[in-house]
Amino acid sequence: MSLVTKDELIGKLKPVYMSHEIDGRILPLVDEINRLKKEKNAVLLGHNYMTPDVFWGVSDIIGDSLYLSKMAKETTADIILFNGVHFMAETAKILSPTKKVLIADMKAGCSLAESITREDVKKLKAQYPGVPVVTYVNCSADVKAETDVCCTSANAVQIVNAMETDTVIFLPDEYLAGNVQNQTSKKLITHPGKCMVHEMYTPADIQSAKRLFGGELTVITHPECHEDVVKEADFSGSTSQMIDFIRMSKTDKIMLVTECSMGDNLRAEFPEKEFVSTCQTCPHMKKITLEKVRDALLYEQFEIFLDAEVIESAAKSVNRMLEISYKK
Ligand code: 13P
Ligand code: SF4
């Protein structure tokens, strides 16, 4: 099962890769990976920040953190290979504990996940007894196990507003917290974590692009950017919400304030639109290459293992998020 035919894939890869790379490296690897997937009954989940060869070439399901966790829970495959970063693969294991969950490179981390430990959460809980803890999914399974409800950038405001208290501990992204604070009457207690990609953007980046392109430019940011950057934008949302906004809007000149591969993948999906990307690369996401994806399937490496206690406690916070988010 592939998202696109071979001809469509070549069309999507052409704006980004040289012809000899498509023919000599990418297509043979795509064939090999798709064969291995079938043989092993594996499903490949691809985050929107994957490079186009991984994203369009071998992913069965693509999306943002929220959608991919929902799909990890629902899959009937024997193996889940998560093409994203480590915390995403851990989330898949939490939601599908009996499945073999793999990631192509264990070192594909995240600056936000690294910013906080389970001990830090315990300390905050002791400092603010009775205050619920909402944690961004960009954290370790250990941290999720200490959390009341998880959230993603797609549902952070909804989850915070679903809490019954006036004060909420919101971890670990300080900038996402700032953006949520601007949309809720609840008081948020925060932690100084940041995304190393989105913290690089400044309001001046957007102001100068707007001066250059004038009113025809539509600026779209991820809410991991500082609130002053988000205030300059026309729209802010999770990676999939950004894509949906582009799909629905008539705008044809777009500045993406997010990770580089989003721009490459969107250029392939919307060739009629112009993307003015001042992109920043996530070194963690870029650890996932087609070669490593092939090896991960071939050798069934690298497997995510979690303690039963961590899975049980973390599943409560992730499932609570899914219940609130997808409630009918
Ligand atoms: P979303 O896809 O949920 O918007 O997450 C963005 C991100 O930073 C993942 O690393
Ligand atoms: Fe983490 Fe930012 Fe990279 Fe996403 S883009 S994995 S939040 S460092």
mmCIF file of C-alpha atoms and ligand atoms in Angstrom:
data_model
loop_
_atom_site.group_PDB
_atom_site.id
_atom_site.type_symbol
_atom_site.label_atom_id
_atom_site.label_comp_id
_atom_site.label_asym_id
_atom_site.label_seq_id
_atom_site.Cartn_x
_atom_site.Cartn_y
_atom_site.Cartn_z
ATOM 1 C CA MET A 1 0.000 0.000 0.000
ATOM 2 C CA SER A 2 1.529 3.288 -1.095
ATOM 3 C CA LEU A 3 0.150 6.803 -1.007
ATOM 4 C CA VAL A 4 1.096 7.531 -4.632
ATOM 5 C CA THR A 5 1.809 5.646 -7.857
ATOM 6 C CA LYS A 6 5.379 5.415 -9.165
ATOM 7 C CA ASP A 7 4.739 8.146 -11.764
ATOM 8 C CA GLU A 8 3.164 10.430 -9.173
ATOM 9 C CA LEU A 9 6.106 9.794 -6.861
ATOM 10 C CA ILE A 10 8.615 10.774 -9.539
ATOM 11 C CA GLY A 11 6.602 13.979 -10.124
ATOM 12 C CA LYS A 12 6.657 14.802 -6.398
ATOM 13 C CA LEU A 13 10.395 14.125 -6.054
ATOM 14 C CA LYS A 14 11.543 16.069 -9.128
ATOM 15 C CA PRO A 15 11.433 19.582 -7.588
ATOM 16 C CA VAL A 16 13.751 18.449 -4.771
ATOM 17 C CA TYR A 17 16.116 15.735 -6.096
ATOM 18 C CA MET A 18 18.338 15.348 -9.192
ATOM 19 C CA SER A 19 17.121 12.750 -11.737
ATOM 20 C CA HIS A 20 20.146 10.475 -11.161
ATOM 21 C CA GLU A 21 19.408 10.420 -7.416
ATOM 22 C CA ILE A 22 15.745 9.552 -8.014
ATOM 23 C CA ASP A 23 16.602 6.721 -10.407
ATOM 24 C CA GLY A 24 19.824 5.476 -8.803
ATOM 25 C CA ARG A 25 19.066 5.742 -5.080
ATOM 26 C CA ILE A 26 15.472 6.584 -4.219
ATOM 27 C CA LEU A 27 13.373 4.344 -6.500
ATOM 28 C CA PRO A 28 15.335 1.114 -5.800
ATOM 29 C CA LEU A 29 15.119 1.762 -2.039
ATOM 30 C CA VAL A 30 11.402 2.574 -2.264
ATOM 31 C CA ASP A 31 10.792 -0.737 -4.087
ATOM 32 C CA GLU A 32 12.808 -2.685 -1.526
ATOM 33 C CA ILE A 33 11.052 -1.015 1.441
ATOM 34 C CA ASN A 34 7.584 -1.544 -0.043
ATOM 35 C CA ARG A 35 8.390 -5.233 -0.582
ATOM 36 C CA LEU A 36 9.650 -5.617 3.013
ATOM 37 C CA LYS A 37 6.537 -3.871 4.344
ATOM 38 C CA LYS A 38 4.300 -6.444 2.679
ATOM 39 C CA GLU A 39 6.444 -9.403 3.736
ATOM 40 C CA LYS A 40 6.451 -8.311 7.397
ATOM 41 C CA ASN A 41 2.937 -6.838 7.634
ATOM 42 C CA ALA A 42 4.439 -3.514 8.714
ATOM 43 C CA VAL A 43 2.843 -0.088 8.632
ATOM 44 C CA LEU A 44 5.001 3.008 8.108
ATOM 45 C CA LEU A 45 3.800 6.175 9.801
ATOM 46 C CA GLY A 46 5.356 9.354 8.392
ATOM 47 C CA HIS A 47 5.398 12.705 10.182
ATOM 48 C CA ASN A 48 4.940 15.832 8.041
ATOM 49 C CA TYR A 49 8.614 16.774 8.688
ATOM 50 C CA MET A 50 10.012 13.703 6.897
ATOM 51 C CA THR A 51 12.009 14.357 3.724
ATOM 52 C CA PRO A 52 9.976 13.827 0.493
ATOM 53 C CA ASP A 53 11.611 10.447 -0.314
ATOM 54 C CA VAL A 54 10.493 9.000 3.043
ATOM 55 C CA PHE A 55 7.241 11.001 3.174
ATOM 56 C CA TRP A 56 5.899 10.335 -0.329
ATOM 57 C CA GLY A 57 7.926 7.235 -1.180
ATOM 58 C CA VAL A 58 7.270 4.761 1.638
ATOM 59 C CA SER A 59 4.755 6.160 4.171
ATOM 60 C CA ASP A 60 1.396 4.400 4.486
ATOM 61 C CA ILE A 61 -0.085 7.050 6.741
ATOM 62 C CA ILE A 62 1.077 10.667 6.949
ATOM 63 C CA GLY A 63 0.137 13.415 9.359
ATOM 64 C CA ASP A 64 0.781 15.419 12.504
ATOM 65 C CA SER A 65 1.540 14.024 15.958
ATOM 66 C CA LEU A 66 -2.135 13.794 16.925
ATOM 67 C CA TYR A 67 -3.353 11.924 13.851
ATOM 68 C CA LEU A 68 -0.381 9.559 13.809
ATOM 69 C CA SER A 69 -0.928 8.594 17.463
ATOM 70 C CA LYS A 70 -4.582 7.859 16.699
ATOM 71 C CA MET A 71 -3.539 5.695 13.740
ATOM 72 C CA ALA A 72 -0.847 3.908 15.793
ATOM 73 C CA LYS A 73 -3.604 2.869 18.176
ATOM 74 C CA GLU A 74 -5.925 1.658 15.422
ATOM 75 C CA THR A 75 -3.517 -0.251 13.168
ATOM 76 C CA THR A 76 -3.801 -4.003 12.703
ATOM 77 C CA ALA A 77 -0.229 -4.347 11.381
ATOM 78 C CA ASP A 78 2.296 -6.514 13.270
ATOM 79 C CA ILE A 79 5.056 -3.911 13.073
ATOM 80 C CA ILE A 80 4.822 -0.127 13.348
ATOM 81 C CA LEU A 81 7.833 1.695 11.934
ATOM 82 C CA PHE A 82 7.560 5.300 13.053
ATOM 83 C CA ASN A 83 9.256 7.703 10.689
ATOM 84 C CA GLY A 84 9.451 10.653 13.014
ATOM 85 C CA VAL A 85 11.283 11.196 16.295
ATOM 86 C CA HIS A 86 11.757 9.038 19.378
ATOM 87 C CA PHE A 87 8.912 10.456 21.490
ATOM 88 C CA MET A 88 6.488 9.688 18.639
ATOM 89 C CA ALA A 89 7.617 6.056 18.456
ATOM 90 C CA GLU A 90 7.272 5.814 22.252
ATOM 91 C CA THR A 91 3.731 7.178 21.982
ATOM 92 C CA ALA A 92 2.940 4.485 19.401
ATOM 93 C CA LYS A 93 4.283 1.814 21.788
ATOM 94 C CA ILE A 94 2.202 3.251 24.655
ATOM 95 C CA LEU A 95 -0.936 3.010 22.523
ATOM 96 C CA SER A 96 -0.120 -0.334 20.885
ATOM 97 C CA PRO A 97 1.933 -2.132 23.554
ATOM 98 C CA THR A 98 1.588 -5.604 22.031
ATOM 99 C CA LYS A 99 2.991 -4.482 18.667
ATOM 100 C CA LYS A 100 6.635 -4.347 17.643
ATOM 101 C CA VAL A 101 7.369 -0.599 17.358
ATOM 102 C CA LEU A 102 10.523 0.439 15.534
ATOM 103 C CA ILE A 103 12.363 3.677 14.808
ATOM 104 C CA ALA A 104 15.116 3.880 12.185
ATOM 105 C CA ASP A 105 17.460 5.901 14.409
ATOM 106 C CA MET A 106 17.244 5.910 18.223
ATOM 107 C CA LYS A 107 19.116 9.230 18.308
ATOM 108 C CA ALA A 108 16.249 11.059 16.583
ATOM 109 C CA GLY A 109 15.397 13.049 19.705
ATOM 110 C CA CYS A 110 13.751 16.397 20.374
ATOM 111 C CA SER A 111 14.941 19.498 22.260
ATOM 112 C CA LEU A 112 11.551 19.771 23.975
ATOM 113 C CA ALA A 113 11.559 16.147 25.132
ATOM 114 C CA GLU A 114 15.093 16.626 26.461
ATOM 115 C CA SER A 115 14.095 19.732 28.438
ATOM 116 C CA ILE A 116 12.154 17.881 31.143
ATOM 117 C CA THR A 117 12.332 14.742 33.316
ATOM 118 C CA ARG A 118 9.791 12.798 35.340
ATOM 119 C CA GLU A 119 11.461 14.200 38.504
ATOM 120 C CA ASP A 120 10.805 17.770 37.289
ATOM 121 C CA VAL A 121 7.110 16.938 36.893
ATOM 122 C CA LYS A 122 6.977 15.334 40.344
ATOM 123 C CA LYS A 123 8.494 18.510 41.858
ATOM 124 C CA LEU A 124 5.946 20.749 40.133
ATOM 125 C CA LYS A 125 3.103 18.512 41.318
ATOM 126 C CA ALA A 126 4.395 18.778 44.902
ATOM 127 C CA GLN A 127 4.670 22.567 44.533
ATOM 128 C CA TYR A 128 1.116 22.923 43.128
ATOM 129 C CA PRO A 129 -0.955 20.151 44.730
ATOM 130 C CA GLY A 130 -4.280 19.486 43.002
ATOM 131 C CA VAL A 131 -3.331 21.415 39.846
ATOM 132 C CA PRO A 132 -3.709 19.185 36.758
ATOM 133 C CA VAL A 133 -0.692 18.578 34.525
ATOM 134 C CA VAL A 134 -1.168 18.919 30.766
ATOM 135 C CA THR A 135 1.917 17.827 28.861
ATOM 136 C CA TYR A 136 2.732 18.332 25.203
ATOM 137 C CA VAL A 137 3.317 14.909 23.579
ATOM 138 C CA ASN A 138 6.846 16.103 22.741
ATOM 139 C CA CYS A 139 8.167 14.486 25.936
ATOM 140 C CA SER A 140 9.420 11.084 27.088
ATOM 141 C CA ALA A 141 7.131 8.196 28.052
ATOM 142 C CA ASP A 142 8.361 8.693 31.651
ATOM 143 C CA VAL A 143 7.071 12.264 31.655
ATOM 144 C CA LYS A 144 3.779 11.153 30.094
ATOM 145 C CA ALA A 145 3.436 8.633 32.938
ATOM 146 C CA GLU A 146 3.473 11.531 35.443
ATOM 147 C CA THR A 147 0.926 13.562 33.450
ATOM 148 C CA ASP A 148 -2.854 13.900 33.739
ATOM 149 C CA VAL A 149 -3.539 14.605 30.058
ATOM 150 C CA CYS A 150 -1.316 14.961 27.020
ATOM 151 C CA CYS A 151 -1.917 17.426 24.215
ATOM 152 C CA THR A 152 -0.499 18.245 20.803
ATOM 153 C CA SER A 153 -0.281 21.558 18.999
ATOM 154 C CA ALA A 154 -3.568 20.630 17.289
ATOM 155 C CA ASN A 155 -5.619 20.430 20.482
ATOM 156 C CA ALA A 156 -3.658 22.242 23.241
ATOM 157 C CA VAL A 157 -6.296 24.955 23.842
ATOM 158 C CA GLN A 158 -9.118 22.393 23.795
ATOM 159 C CA ILE A 159 -7.342 20.168 26.335
ATOM 160 C CA VAL A 160 -6.439 23.043 28.679
ATOM 161 C CA ASN A 161 -10.048 24.305 28.571
ATOM 162 C CA ALA A 162 -11.301 20.786 29.365
ATOM 163 C CA MET A 163 -9.540 20.898 32.753
ATOM 164 C CA GLU A 164 -11.866 21.680 35.666
ATOM 165 C CA THR A 165 -9.489 24.008 37.537
ATOM 166 C CA ASP A 166 -8.636 27.684 36.937
ATOM 167 C CA THR A 167 -4.895 26.902 36.966
ATOM 168 C CA VAL A 168 -3.151 24.276 34.825
ATOM 169 C CA ILE A 169 0.488 23.137 34.774
ATOM 170 C CA PHE A 170 1.413 23.176 31.063
ATOM 171 C CA LEU A 171 4.687 21.459 30.099
ATOM 172 C CA PRO A 172 7.322 21.612 28.651
ATOM 173 C CA ASP A 173 7.043 24.110 25.756
ATOM 174 C CA GLU A 174 7.207 27.687 27.025
ATOM 175 C CA TYR A 175 6.335 29.177 23.630
ATOM 176 C CA LEU A 176 3.375 26.873 22.955
ATOM 177 C CA ALA A 177 2.228 27.740 26.480
ATOM 178 C CA GLY A 178 2.438 31.459 25.613
ATOM 179 C CA ASN A 179 0.260 30.906 22.548
ATOM 180 C CA VAL A 180 -2.254 28.815 24.502
ATOM 181 C CA GLN A 181 -2.302 31.437 27.284
ATOM 182 C CA ASN A 182 -3.458 33.984 24.705
ATOM 183 C CA GLN A 183 -6.487 31.798 23.922
ATOM 184 C CA THR A 184 -7.624 30.675 27.373
ATOM 185 C CA SER A 185 -8.811 32.303 30.598
ATOM 186 C CA LYS A 186 -6.983 29.657 32.670
ATOM 187 C CA LYS A 187 -3.673 30.506 34.311
ATOM 188 C CA LEU A 188 -0.822 28.364 32.993
ATOM 189 C CA ILE A 189 2.222 27.369 35.027
ATOM 190 C CA THR A 190 5.028 26.749 32.536
ATOM 191 C CA HIS A 191 8.489 25.225 32.101
ATOM 192 C CA PRO A 192 11.338 26.731 30.028
ATOM 193 C CA GLY A 193 11.460 24.109 27.221
ATOM 194 C CA LYS A 194 11.765 25.206 23.589
ATOM 195 C CA CYS A 195 11.784 23.676 20.125
ATOM 196 C CA MET A 196 15.266 24.318 18.711
ATOM 197 C CA VAL A 197 13.752 24.788 15.233
ATOM 198 C CA HIS A 198 10.888 27.184 15.922
ATOM 199 C CA GLU A 199 12.711 29.262 18.533
ATOM 200 C CA MET A 200 14.988 30.485 15.719
ATOM 201 C CA TYR A 201 12.248 32.604 14.137
ATOM 202 C CA THR A 202 11.767 36.265 15.049
ATOM 203 C CA PRO A 203 8.964 38.737 14.262
ATOM 204 C CA ALA A 204 11.477 40.606 12.039
ATOM 205 C CA ASP A 205 11.663 37.536 9.707
ATOM 206 C CA ILE A 206 7.966 37.896 8.956
ATOM 207 C CA GLN A 207 7.936 41.682 8.861
ATOM 208 C CA SER A 208 10.710 41.795 6.251
ATOM 209 C CA ALA A 209 9.007 39.128 4.087
ATOM 210 C CA LYS A 210 5.749 41.081 4.287
ATOM 211 C CA ARG A 211 7.573 44.248 3.213
ATOM 212 C CA LEU A 212 9.070 42.345 0.281
ATOM 213 C CA PHE A 213 5.912 40.586 -0.939
ATOM 214 C CA GLY A 214 3.189 42.945 0.336
ATOM 215 C CA GLY A 215 -0.409 41.938 0.968
ATOM 216 C CA GLU A 216 -0.351 38.869 -1.319
ATOM 217 C CA LEU A 217 1.772 36.912 1.149
ATOM 218 C CA THR A 218 0.023 34.583 3.607
ATOM 219 C CA VAL A 219 2.167 33.703 6.614
ATOM 220 C CA ILE A 220 1.611 30.397 8.409
ATOM 221 C CA THR A 221 3.403 29.508 11.637
ATOM 222 C CA HIS A 222 3.634 26.578 14.000
ATOM 223 C CA PRO A 223 2.616 27.447 17.594
ATOM 224 C CA GLU A 224 6.017 26.248 18.873
ATOM 225 C CA CYS A 225 7.160 29.713 17.673
ATOM 226 C CA HIS A 226 7.263 32.579 20.164
ATOM 227 C CA GLU A 227 3.903 34.344 20.615
ATOM 228 C CA ASP A 228 5.333 37.532 19.049
ATOM 229 C CA VAL A 229 6.073 35.536 15.867
ATOM 230 C CA VAL A 230 2.616 33.913 15.899
ATOM 231 C CA LYS A 231 0.994 37.374 16.270
ATOM 232 C CA GLU A 232 2.587 38.426 12.946
ATOM 233 C CA ALA A 233 1.102 35.415 11.095
ATOM 234 C CA ASP A 234 -2.205 34.937 9.277
ATOM 235 C CA PHE A 235 -2.630 31.414 10.637
ATOM 236 C CA SER A 236 -1.003 29.204 13.259
ATOM 237 C CA GLY A 237 -1.631 25.504 13.812
ATOM 238 C CA SER A 238 -0.222 21.994 13.956
ATOM 239 C CA THR A 239 1.563 20.722 10.846
ATOM 240 C CA SER A 240 -1.640 19.092 9.524
ATOM 241 C CA GLN A 241 -3.748 22.124 10.387
ATOM 242 C CA MET A 242 -1.277 24.206 8.359
ATOM 243 C CA ILE A 243 -1.733 21.863 5.395
ATOM 244 C CA ASP A 244 -5.544 21.942 5.731
ATOM 245 C CA PHE A 245 -5.439 25.749 5.842
ATOM 246 C CA ILE A 246 -3.428 25.822 2.602
ATOM 247 C CA ARG A 247 -5.791 23.292 0.985
ATOM 248 C CA MET A 248 -8.851 25.383 1.867
ATOM 249 C CA SER A 249 -7.476 28.857 1.172
ATOM 250 C CA LYS A 250 -7.261 30.627 -2.169
ATOM 251 C CA THR A 251 -3.913 32.170 -1.334
ATOM 252 C CA ASP A 252 -1.099 31.258 -3.733
ATOM 253 C CA LYS A 253 1.939 32.891 -2.106
ATOM 254 C CA ILE A 254 2.709 31.333 1.258
ATOM 255 C CA MET A 255 5.480 31.834 3.797
ATOM 256 C CA LEU A 256 5.911 28.747 5.948
ATOM 257 C CA VAL A 257 7.411 29.401 9.362
ATOM 258 C CA THR A 258 8.361 25.858 10.261
ATOM 259 C CA GLU A 259 10.653 22.908 9.475
ATOM 260 C CA CYS A 260 12.187 22.703 5.966
ATOM 261 C CA SER A 261 10.703 19.415 4.756
ATOM 262 C CA MET A 262 7.156 20.742 5.186
ATOM 263 C CA GLY A 263 7.946 23.197 2.400
ATOM 264 C CA ASP A 264 9.370 20.453 0.157
ATOM 265 C CA ASN A 265 6.382 18.168 0.740
ATOM 266 C CA LEU A 266 3.892 20.974 0.181
ATOM 267 C CA ARG A 267 5.608 22.168 -2.992
ATOM 268 C CA ALA A 268 5.030 18.640 -4.322
ATOM 269 C CA GLU A 269 1.382 18.584 -3.204
ATOM 270 C CA PHE A 270 0.456 22.106 -4.373
ATOM 271 C CA PRO A 271 2.637 22.784 -7.441
ATOM 272 C CA GLU A 272 0.405 25.715 -8.434
ATOM 273 C CA LYS A 273 1.251 27.610 -5.215
ATOM 274 C CA GLU A 274 4.451 29.484 -4.421
ATOM 275 C CA PHE A 275 6.150 28.724 -1.109
ATOM 276 C CA VAL A 276 8.517 31.314 0.311
ATOM 277 C CA SER A 277 10.205 29.147 2.907
ATOM 278 C CA THR A 278 12.689 30.671 5.293
ATOM 279 C CA CYS A 279 13.097 27.172 6.559
ATOM 280 C CA GLN A 280 14.899 25.803 9.621
ATOM 281 C CA THR A 281 16.030 22.184 9.703
ATOM 282 C CA CYS A 282 15.315 19.805 12.583
ATOM 283 C CA PRO A 283 18.500 17.716 12.902
ATOM 284 C CA HIS A 284 16.517 15.027 14.731
ATOM 285 C CA MET A 285 13.898 14.545 12.034
ATOM 286 C CA LYS A 286 16.665 14.482 9.425
ATOM 287 C CA LYS A 287 18.253 11.427 11.076
ATOM 288 C CA ILE A 288 15.527 9.335 9.439
ATOM 289 C CA THR A 289 16.787 8.465 5.962
ATOM 290 C CA LEU A 290 15.514 6.018 3.366
ATOM 291 C CA GLU A 291 18.599 3.804 3.878
ATOM 292 C CA LYS A 292 17.967 3.613 7.643
ATOM 293 C CA VAL A 293 14.261 2.937 7.055
ATOM 294 C CA ARG A 294 15.209 -0.018 4.833
ATOM 295 C CA ASP A 295 17.624 -1.355 7.474
ATOM 296 C CA ALA A 296 15.034 -0.874 10.224
ATOM 297 C CA LEU A 297 12.587 -3.116 8.367
ATOM 298 C CA LEU A 298 15.172 -5.603 7.173
ATOM 299 C CA TYR A 299 16.723 -6.188 10.600
ATOM 300 C CA GLU A 300 13.625 -5.210 12.632
ATOM 301 C CA GLN A 301 15.604 -2.546 14.459
ATOM 302 C CA PHE A 302 15.535 -0.373 16.583
ATOM 303 C CA GLU A 303 12.791 -1.590 18.853
ATOM 304 C CA ILE A 304 11.108 0.584 21.499
ATOM 305 C CA PHE A 305 10.875 -1.097 24.906
ATOM 306 C CA LEU A 306 9.109 0.519 27.858
ATOM 307 C CA ASP A 307 8.433 -0.583 31.451
ATOM 308 C CA ALA A 308 4.936 -1.969 32.008
ATOM 309 C CA GLU A 309 4.313 0.650 34.737
ATOM 310 C CA VAL A 310 5.306 3.465 32.366
ATOM 311 C CA ILE A 311 3.057 2.105 29.606
ATOM 312 C CA GLU A 312 0.097 1.765 31.952
ATOM 313 C CA SER A 313 0.379 5.270 33.433
ATOM 314 C CA ALA A 314 1.346 7.013 30.181
ATOM 315 C CA ALA A 315 -1.515 5.318 28.299
ATOM 316 C CA LYS A 316 -3.991 7.028 30.639
ATOM 317 C CA SER A 317 -2.717 10.507 29.746
ATOM 318 C CA VAL A 318 -2.487 9.829 25.989
ATOM 319 C CA ASN A 319 -5.862 8.068 25.824
ATOM 320 C CA ARG A 320 -7.481 10.890 27.773
ATOM 321 C CA MET A 321 -6.173 13.297 25.151
ATOM 322 C CA LEU A 322 -7.594 11.148 22.323
ATOM 323 C CA GLU A 323 -10.956 10.885 24.100
ATOM 324 C CA ILE A 324 -11.245 14.675 24.529
ATOM 325 C CA SER A 325 -9.934 15.360 21.051
ATOM 326 C CA TYR A 326 -12.037 12.920 19.069
ATOM 327 C CA LYS A 327 -15.150 13.033 21.237
ATOM 328 C CA LYS A 328 -18.248 13.024 18.994
HETATM 329 P P1 13P B 1 2.742 18.491 14.982
HETATM 330 O O1 13P B 1 2.896 17.664 13.759
HETATM 331 O O2 13P B 1 1.856 17.847 15.969
HETATM 332 O O3 13P B 1 2.301 19.887 14.650
HETATM 333 O O4 13P B 1 4.163 18.566 15.703
HETATM 334 C C1 13P B 1 5.191 19.336 15.303
HETATM 335 C C2 13P B 1 6.483 18.900 15.831
HETATM 336 O O5 13P B 1 7.267 19.647 16.251
HETATM 337 C C3 13P B 1 6.828 17.535 15.788
HETATM 338 O O6 13P B 1 8.115 17.443 16.103
HETATM 339 FE FE1 SF4 B 2 11.446 18.569 18.552
HETATM 340 FE FE2 SF4 B 2 11.295 20.879 17.282
HETATM 341 FE FE3 SF4 B 2 12.472 18.840 16.079
HETATM 342 FE FE4 SF4 B 2 9.814 18.826 16.467
HETATM 343 S S1 SF4 B 2 10.956 20.209 15.175
HETATM 344 S S2 SF4 B 2 11.248 17.139 16.853
HETATM 345 S S3 SF4 B 2 9.657 19.917 18.422
HETATM 346 S S4 SF4 B 2 13.176 19.830 17.956
#
